[in-house]
Amino acid sequence: MVGLLLTVIMLLHASSTSYSSSSPSSAVLQTLFQYINDHQNEFVQRLGEWVAVKSDSSNQALWGEVRKSLNMTSDRIQAMGGQVEFAEVGTKQLPNGESVALPPVILAQFKRDPSKPTVCFYGHTDVQPAKKEDGWSTDPYTLTEINGNLYGRGATDNKGPVLAWLHAVETYQGTKQEMPVNIKIIVEGMEEVGSDGLAELIRQRNDSFFSDVDYIVISDNVWVSRHPALTYGTRGSSYFFVEVEGPKLDLHSGVFGGSIQEPMTDLIALLGSLLDNTGKILVPGLNDAVAPLTEEEKKLYEDIHFDLDEMKKTAGVKRFLQDNKEGILMARWRYPSLSIHGIEGAFSDPGSKTVIPRRVIGKFSIRQVPNMEPAVVETQVKKHLEEVFAKQKSPNTLKVTTTVGAKPWMANVNDVPYVAGRKAVKAVFGEEPELIREGSTIPIANNFQEVTGKSTMMLPISGHDDGEHSQNEKISRYNFIEGTKLFAAFFHELAQLQKDS
Amino acid sequence: MVGLLLTVIMLLHASSTSYSSSSPSSAVLQTLFQYINDHQNEFVQRLGEWVAVKSDSSNQALWGEVRKSLNMTSDRIQAMGGQVEFAEVGTKQLPNGESVALPPVILAQFKRDPSKPTVCFYGHTDVQPAKKEDGWSTDPYTLTEINGNLYGRGATDNKGPVLAWLHAVETYQGTKQEMPVNIKIIVEGMEEVGSDGLAELIRQRNDSFFSDVDYIVISDNVWVSRHPALTYGTRGSSYFFVEVEGPKLDLHSGVFGGSIQEPMTDLIALLGSLLDNTGKILVPGLNDAVAPLTEEEKKLYEDIHFDLDEMKKTAGVKRFLQDNKEGILMARWRYPSLSIHGIEGAFSDPGSKTVIPRRVIGKFSIRQVPNMEPAVVETQVKKHLEEVFAKQKSPNTLKVTTTVGAKPWMANVNDVPYVAGRKAVKAVFGEEPELIREGSTIPIANNFQEVTGKSTMMLPISGHDDGEHSQNEKISRYNFIEGTKLFAAFFHELAQLQKDS
């Protein structure tokens, strides 16, 4: 992993001095861009039709709408001559015990030319819940344009990007140009609730649907500023459960308070040993594995546009732990972090209750970065907690468990799709993309990369202020339309690179 | 308070050498005890009828049963010539918004002789919930005698003691002996859910019903061993809410983890500063107010029977913080304790969620002892938490609030009812009572003492292993019947003391 990171850094550094973009005057691109400009109202109207479908996957009563959104996607693909398979992914057990069939996953492809590279796009058409009463200024299922922004649930997450991808394919057909790449598409309807069945489907189809795929592209995240970006890394994550068990039943704090060592006292001491007030993780050895920061990498962060004041306002925090942009970006992307999420088993309702809980489970997670290994982190955390617990000299029992840790994901920006992506950004936006990471863990990226072994890329077209999952979600007309151009240009540049090599 | 405590200690010390009990051969007592022995099966049968009433006050659908249990109490009192008032105590709003009338409180009295002292007994006929499936060996509402124990919900808490009190009065009538004291009775049906309306009723009737009461007696707690006991103190309690508020909304730990100071990190540091692993409270100054332990008081604990191994087994703890009986009793009764009960606002469900909660409220309580003052404790705790928070250098906001603190309750064992109680115990059981305290806070004792200013006493007849609130609650036939004798003898001794003075 260190090797990979260094390669990335060196390439990034090299790119800032020697990279030369495709000519924006390329006749092919001009034709494509003109078509997209000419058809933009039609594209926006279609997004309106898609947003009108209440495909909220969190509500099983609305799975019919989820299926409808998948059918609309299929109709679009088939109208362009694509072949669609609705792959069944099993059933889900509802809280009432009933088993219901999950919405299927679309696996689509167009006529294949073995001489061309094959790109597989992943997207989803299900959305987060939305109600006008939640604080939306407009009806969430009526796409509404205000000052160049297209407001509506799913506009940016992820209906807009899925449509932009399809519109990019349509643009080649509409301008009677040969598709420069083979296209495969995977679209699901359960992303917002955990992508039920998808991982298993990828495994099942690894030797068939995915066998001839060269590049997998995901457009389900956002830029970090008003400038276009390519995402080359996400943090991994391990979730820890620290259980302290004491008496055989909950006890009354009046009767037993002062005479027994309470599980909560032990747990608070354990949780309190994890990090300090600067955010530094205090688990011995844990930070040693973090890839060292070189001067070259440090410079990368200088070029990224990131508005501290706007971010403070958005999150409603008075100040960040770091006092400058570079520090904050590094804290989010290239350093590990530890968050304590809560305690199970203790009193958590409003009001007061004088219980001594017999068994409490503290929960925290650690976001991991290159070159941390979840298995090593697990060992370090357990050892640390056991040492702290030993000092408590407690008669209680400690048990530390962890969910399988997701490794940090890191792409090599020297890979063909990143180079193509940078050329495409330059062609569309006239500037270099920001090379960014995500602080969060995006399991689907890891999943594709680990199971298929294919080069996986995150190519966002959504704005940093689009408010995915929030009230007043939107995508700007600019991002939606220029994003469509970006995808069209990306196909072109990808093919060009293949020809050049 | 120090003065009072010292008096208590000196008297207790004196009593162990110079106290001389009433003669158990007293003809009056012999007659009373014989009657009780002769009628014990009838008394047990009546307890069975009372236990059969499912007067679970926590379930509003069962308030009809609560009223039935009060009616049975009233019938018993009236059958003995007592006058009963059902005092209404207002309404309770249910979660569905409906207001329902609370079960009334019984205020009863017998014909009054102004030359005699007046004793008011407090009890309750409502019970905790109970279902066979919860792990009862017998049907909870069918009083079942096994090896001398009478199993059934409410057998010891508090139907048995209420009946024992009424049977003691009946015994005087049955033996054609004049009642040596005036009797008043207050019985409620909402004790297990917080005695709704009772405090207000006491205030309202302070100048009427309570005006001629000399002594208030409560028999709603338990012995500490197999030996009879008088209870002369309870700890007070203050409940604290430590709120840390940060961002304006819950944040994603992937996106923000590492770049903001999380409210949970601050809260864990605050809670971790409260006590150490020996149970010692670390709030500066707090322990200074604790009445010093004298050699005389220390000796008191030596005489108390307390089976460490049995208590370990009951609570299911491997060991106590103190390694001997005296230490444990003092930790429970005469030293303050601090218990952390839980956190509101953090993730508390099963499973995992990677949230950074925007606002969390830690909850803890401090059991207080002479000579601590809740108002001073509040100031000390707030100052301490503010100092710890200042060291966190946090951009978050701290708010510490507390519920009105209940002062520790402490009776003077030199008061007439305690002297009478000790004579009565000697007469019935042939031994000195253990002079004990309760670690918990019993608001009704405080309430009576503070509002009425009357001498208030706790005179338990329930066994230390009766399992109030638990499965398989019981009272032994021995405790029920000898407890009835204790109350009968108590009336006699009280009157004797008045005559002697």
mmCIF file of C-alpha atoms in Angstrom, chain A residues 350-470:
data_model
loop_
_atom_site.group_PDB
_atom_site.id
_atom_site.type_symbol
_atom_site.label_atom_id
_atom_site.label_comp_id
_atom_site.label_asym_id
_atom_site.label_seq_id
_atom_site.Cartn_x
_atom_site.Cartn_y
_atom_site.Cartn_z
ATOM 1 C CA PRO A 350 -35.492 11.245 28.454
ATOM 2 C CA GLY A 351 -35.993 11.804 32.181
ATOM 3 C CA SER A 352 -34.227 10.190 35.091
ATOM 4 C CA LYS A 353 -33.799 6.611 36.247
ATOM 5 C CA THR A 354 -31.497 5.514 39.048
ATOM 6 C CA VAL A 355 -30.411 2.224 37.576
ATOM 7 C CA ILE A 356 -26.984 0.587 37.688
ATOM 8 C CA PRO A 357 -27.028 -1.168 34.299
ATOM 9 C CA ARG A 358 -25.654 -4.695 34.569
ATOM 10 C CA ARG A 359 -24.220 -4.789 31.047
ATOM 11 C CA VAL A 360 -23.266 -1.907 28.792
ATOM 12 C CA ILE A 361 -21.862 -1.870 25.275
ATOM 13 C CA GLY A 362 -19.869 1.149 24.144
ATOM 14 C CA LYS A 363 -19.738 1.652 20.399
ATOM 15 C CA PHE A 364 -17.093 3.436 18.404
ATOM 16 C CA SER A 365 -15.627 3.264 14.938
ATOM 17 C CA ILE A 366 -12.221 3.989 13.506
ATOM 18 C CA ARG A 367 -11.887 5.365 10.001
ATOM 19 C CA GLN A 368 -8.764 3.865 8.523
ATOM 20 C CA VAL A 369 -6.294 5.089 5.955
ATOM 21 C CA PRO A 370 -3.319 3.692 4.062
ATOM 22 C CA ASN A 371 -1.386 1.731 5.261
ATOM 23 C CA MET A 372 -3.536 0.614 8.159
ATOM 24 C CA GLU A 373 -4.737 -2.962 8.148
ATOM 25 C CA PRO A 374 -8.104 -3.578 9.851
ATOM 26 C CA ALA A 375 -6.813 -6.831 11.353
ATOM 27 C CA VAL A 376 -3.818 -5.068 12.918
ATOM 28 C CA VAL A 377 -6.002 -2.210 14.154
ATOM 29 C CA GLU A 378 -8.318 -4.726 15.772
ATOM 30 C CA THR A 379 -5.414 -6.335 17.621
ATOM 31 C CA GLN A 380 -4.053 -2.961 18.749
ATOM 32 C CA VAL A 381 -7.434 -1.727 19.968
ATOM 33 C CA LYS A 382 -8.179 -4.932 21.858
ATOM 34 C CA LYS A 383 -4.754 -4.955 23.495
ATOM 35 C CA HIS A 384 -5.123 -1.317 24.506
ATOM 36 C CA LEU A 385 -8.593 -1.776 25.950
ATOM 37 C CA GLU A 386 -7.487 -4.863 27.849
ATOM 38 C CA GLU A 387 -4.588 -2.923 29.370
ATOM 39 C CA VAL A 388 -6.825 -0.042 30.430
ATOM 40 C CA PHE A 389 -9.315 -2.512 31.835
ATOM 41 C CA ALA A 390 -6.586 -4.307 33.788
ATOM 42 C CA LYS A 391 -5.770 -0.996 35.489
ATOM 43 C CA GLN A 392 -9.409 -0.706 36.540
ATOM 44 C CA LYS A 393 -8.875 -3.842 38.691
ATOM 45 C CA SER A 394 -12.498 -4.582 37.994
ATOM 46 C CA PRO A 395 -14.461 -7.687 38.913
ATOM 47 C CA ASN A 396 -16.502 -7.126 35.762
ATOM 48 C CA THR A 397 -15.972 -8.837 32.423
ATOM 49 C CA LEU A 398 -14.689 -7.123 29.292
ATOM 50 C CA LYS A 399 -15.487 -8.299 25.785
ATOM 51 C CA VAL A 400 -14.359 -6.413 22.690
ATOM 52 C CA THR A 401 -15.771 -7.397 19.328
ATOM 53 C CA THR A 402 -15.574 -5.782 15.930
ATOM 54 C CA THR A 403 -17.405 -6.023 12.660
ATOM 55 C CA VAL A 404 -15.280 -7.069 9.693
ATOM 56 C CA GLY A 405 -13.274 -3.962 8.911
ATOM 57 C CA ALA A 406 -13.545 -2.363 5.482
ATOM 58 C CA LYS A 407 -10.119 -1.515 4.169
ATOM 59 C CA PRO A 408 -9.423 1.975 2.940
ATOM 60 C CA TRP A 409 -9.967 2.196 -0.827
ATOM 61 C CA MET A 410 -7.358 3.860 -2.929
ATOM 62 C CA ALA A 411 -7.182 4.094 -6.676
ATOM 63 C CA ASN A 412 -4.077 4.657 -8.695
ATOM 64 C CA VAL A 413 -4.602 7.971 -10.484
ATOM 65 C CA ASN A 414 -2.234 6.721 -13.136
ATOM 66 C CA ASP A 415 -4.825 4.164 -14.164
ATOM 67 C CA VAL A 416 -6.323 4.697 -17.573
ATOM 68 C CA PRO A 417 -9.781 5.899 -16.389
ATOM 69 C CA TYR A 418 -8.227 8.584 -14.160
ATOM 70 C CA VAL A 419 -6.097 9.871 -16.983
ATOM 71 C CA ALA A 420 -9.151 9.829 -19.254
ATOM 72 C CA GLY A 421 -11.190 11.505 -16.526
ATOM 73 C CA ARG A 422 -8.664 14.310 -16.196
ATOM 74 C CA LYS A 423 -8.597 14.895 -19.929
ATOM 75 C CA ALA A 424 -12.412 14.894 -20.012
ATOM 76 C CA VAL A 425 -12.625 17.401 -17.164
ATOM 77 C CA LYS A 426 -10.148 19.676 -18.899
ATOM 78 C CA ALA A 427 -12.147 19.373 -22.127
ATOM 79 C CA VAL A 428 -15.465 20.230 -20.479
ATOM 80 C CA PHE A 429 -14.534 22.645 -17.700
ATOM 81 C CA GLY A 430 -11.272 24.062 -19.035
ATOM 82 C CA GLU A 431 -9.448 23.311 -15.810
ATOM 83 C CA GLU A 432 -7.663 20.482 -14.050
ATOM 84 C CA PRO A 433 -9.850 18.382 -11.782
ATOM 85 C CA GLU A 434 -9.289 18.488 -8.056
ATOM 86 C CA LEU A 435 -7.938 15.139 -6.956
ATOM 87 C CA ILE A 436 -9.893 14.363 -3.830
ATOM 88 C CA ARG A 437 -10.712 11.614 -1.416
ATOM 89 C CA GLU A 438 -13.770 10.804 0.683
ATOM 90 C CA GLY A 439 -13.449 10.576 4.464
ATOM 91 C CA SER A 440 -16.296 8.109 4.551
ATOM 92 C CA THR A 441 -16.320 4.489 3.520
ATOM 93 C CA ILE A 442 -18.095 3.645 0.253
ATOM 94 C CA PRO A 443 -18.395 -0.143 0.421
ATOM 95 C CA ILE A 444 -19.472 -0.530 -3.210
ATOM 96 C CA ALA A 445 -16.119 0.791 -4.479
ATOM 97 C CA ASN A 446 -14.199 -1.693 -2.312
ATOM 98 C CA ASN A 447 -16.642 -4.358 -3.242
ATOM 99 C CA PHE A 448 -16.222 -3.971 -6.985
ATOM 100 C CA GLN A 449 -12.466 -3.685 -6.696
ATOM 101 C CA GLU A 450 -11.983 -6.640 -4.366
ATOM 102 C CA VAL A 451 -14.409 -9.054 -6.036
ATOM 103 C CA THR A 452 -13.860 -8.255 -9.703
ATOM 104 C CA GLY A 453 -10.287 -7.026 -9.486
ATOM 105 C CA LYS A 454 -11.227 -4.408 -12.069
ATOM 106 C CA SER A 455 -9.965 -0.873 -12.067
ATOM 107 C CA THR A 456 -12.605 1.090 -10.168
ATOM 108 C CA MET A 457 -13.045 4.822 -10.328
ATOM 109 C CA MET A 458 -15.233 7.441 -8.678
ATOM 110 C CA LEU A 459 -16.188 10.193 -11.109
ATOM 111 C CA PRO A 460 -18.591 12.575 -9.386
ATOM 112 C CA ILE A 461 -20.678 15.217 -11.148
ATOM 113 C CA SER A 462 -22.644 16.337 -8.058
ATOM 114 C CA GLY A 463 -21.979 19.653 -6.359
ATOM 115 C CA HIS A 464 -20.458 19.967 -2.895
ATOM 116 C CA ASP A 465 -23.605 21.765 -1.697
ATOM 117 C CA ASP A 466 -26.194 19.470 -3.285
ATOM 118 C CA GLY A 467 -27.476 18.241 0.086
ATOM 119 C CA GLU A 468 -27.745 14.526 -0.657
ATOM 120 C CA HIS A 469 -29.918 12.937 2.071
ATOM 121 C CA SER A 470 -31.012 16.379 3.278
#
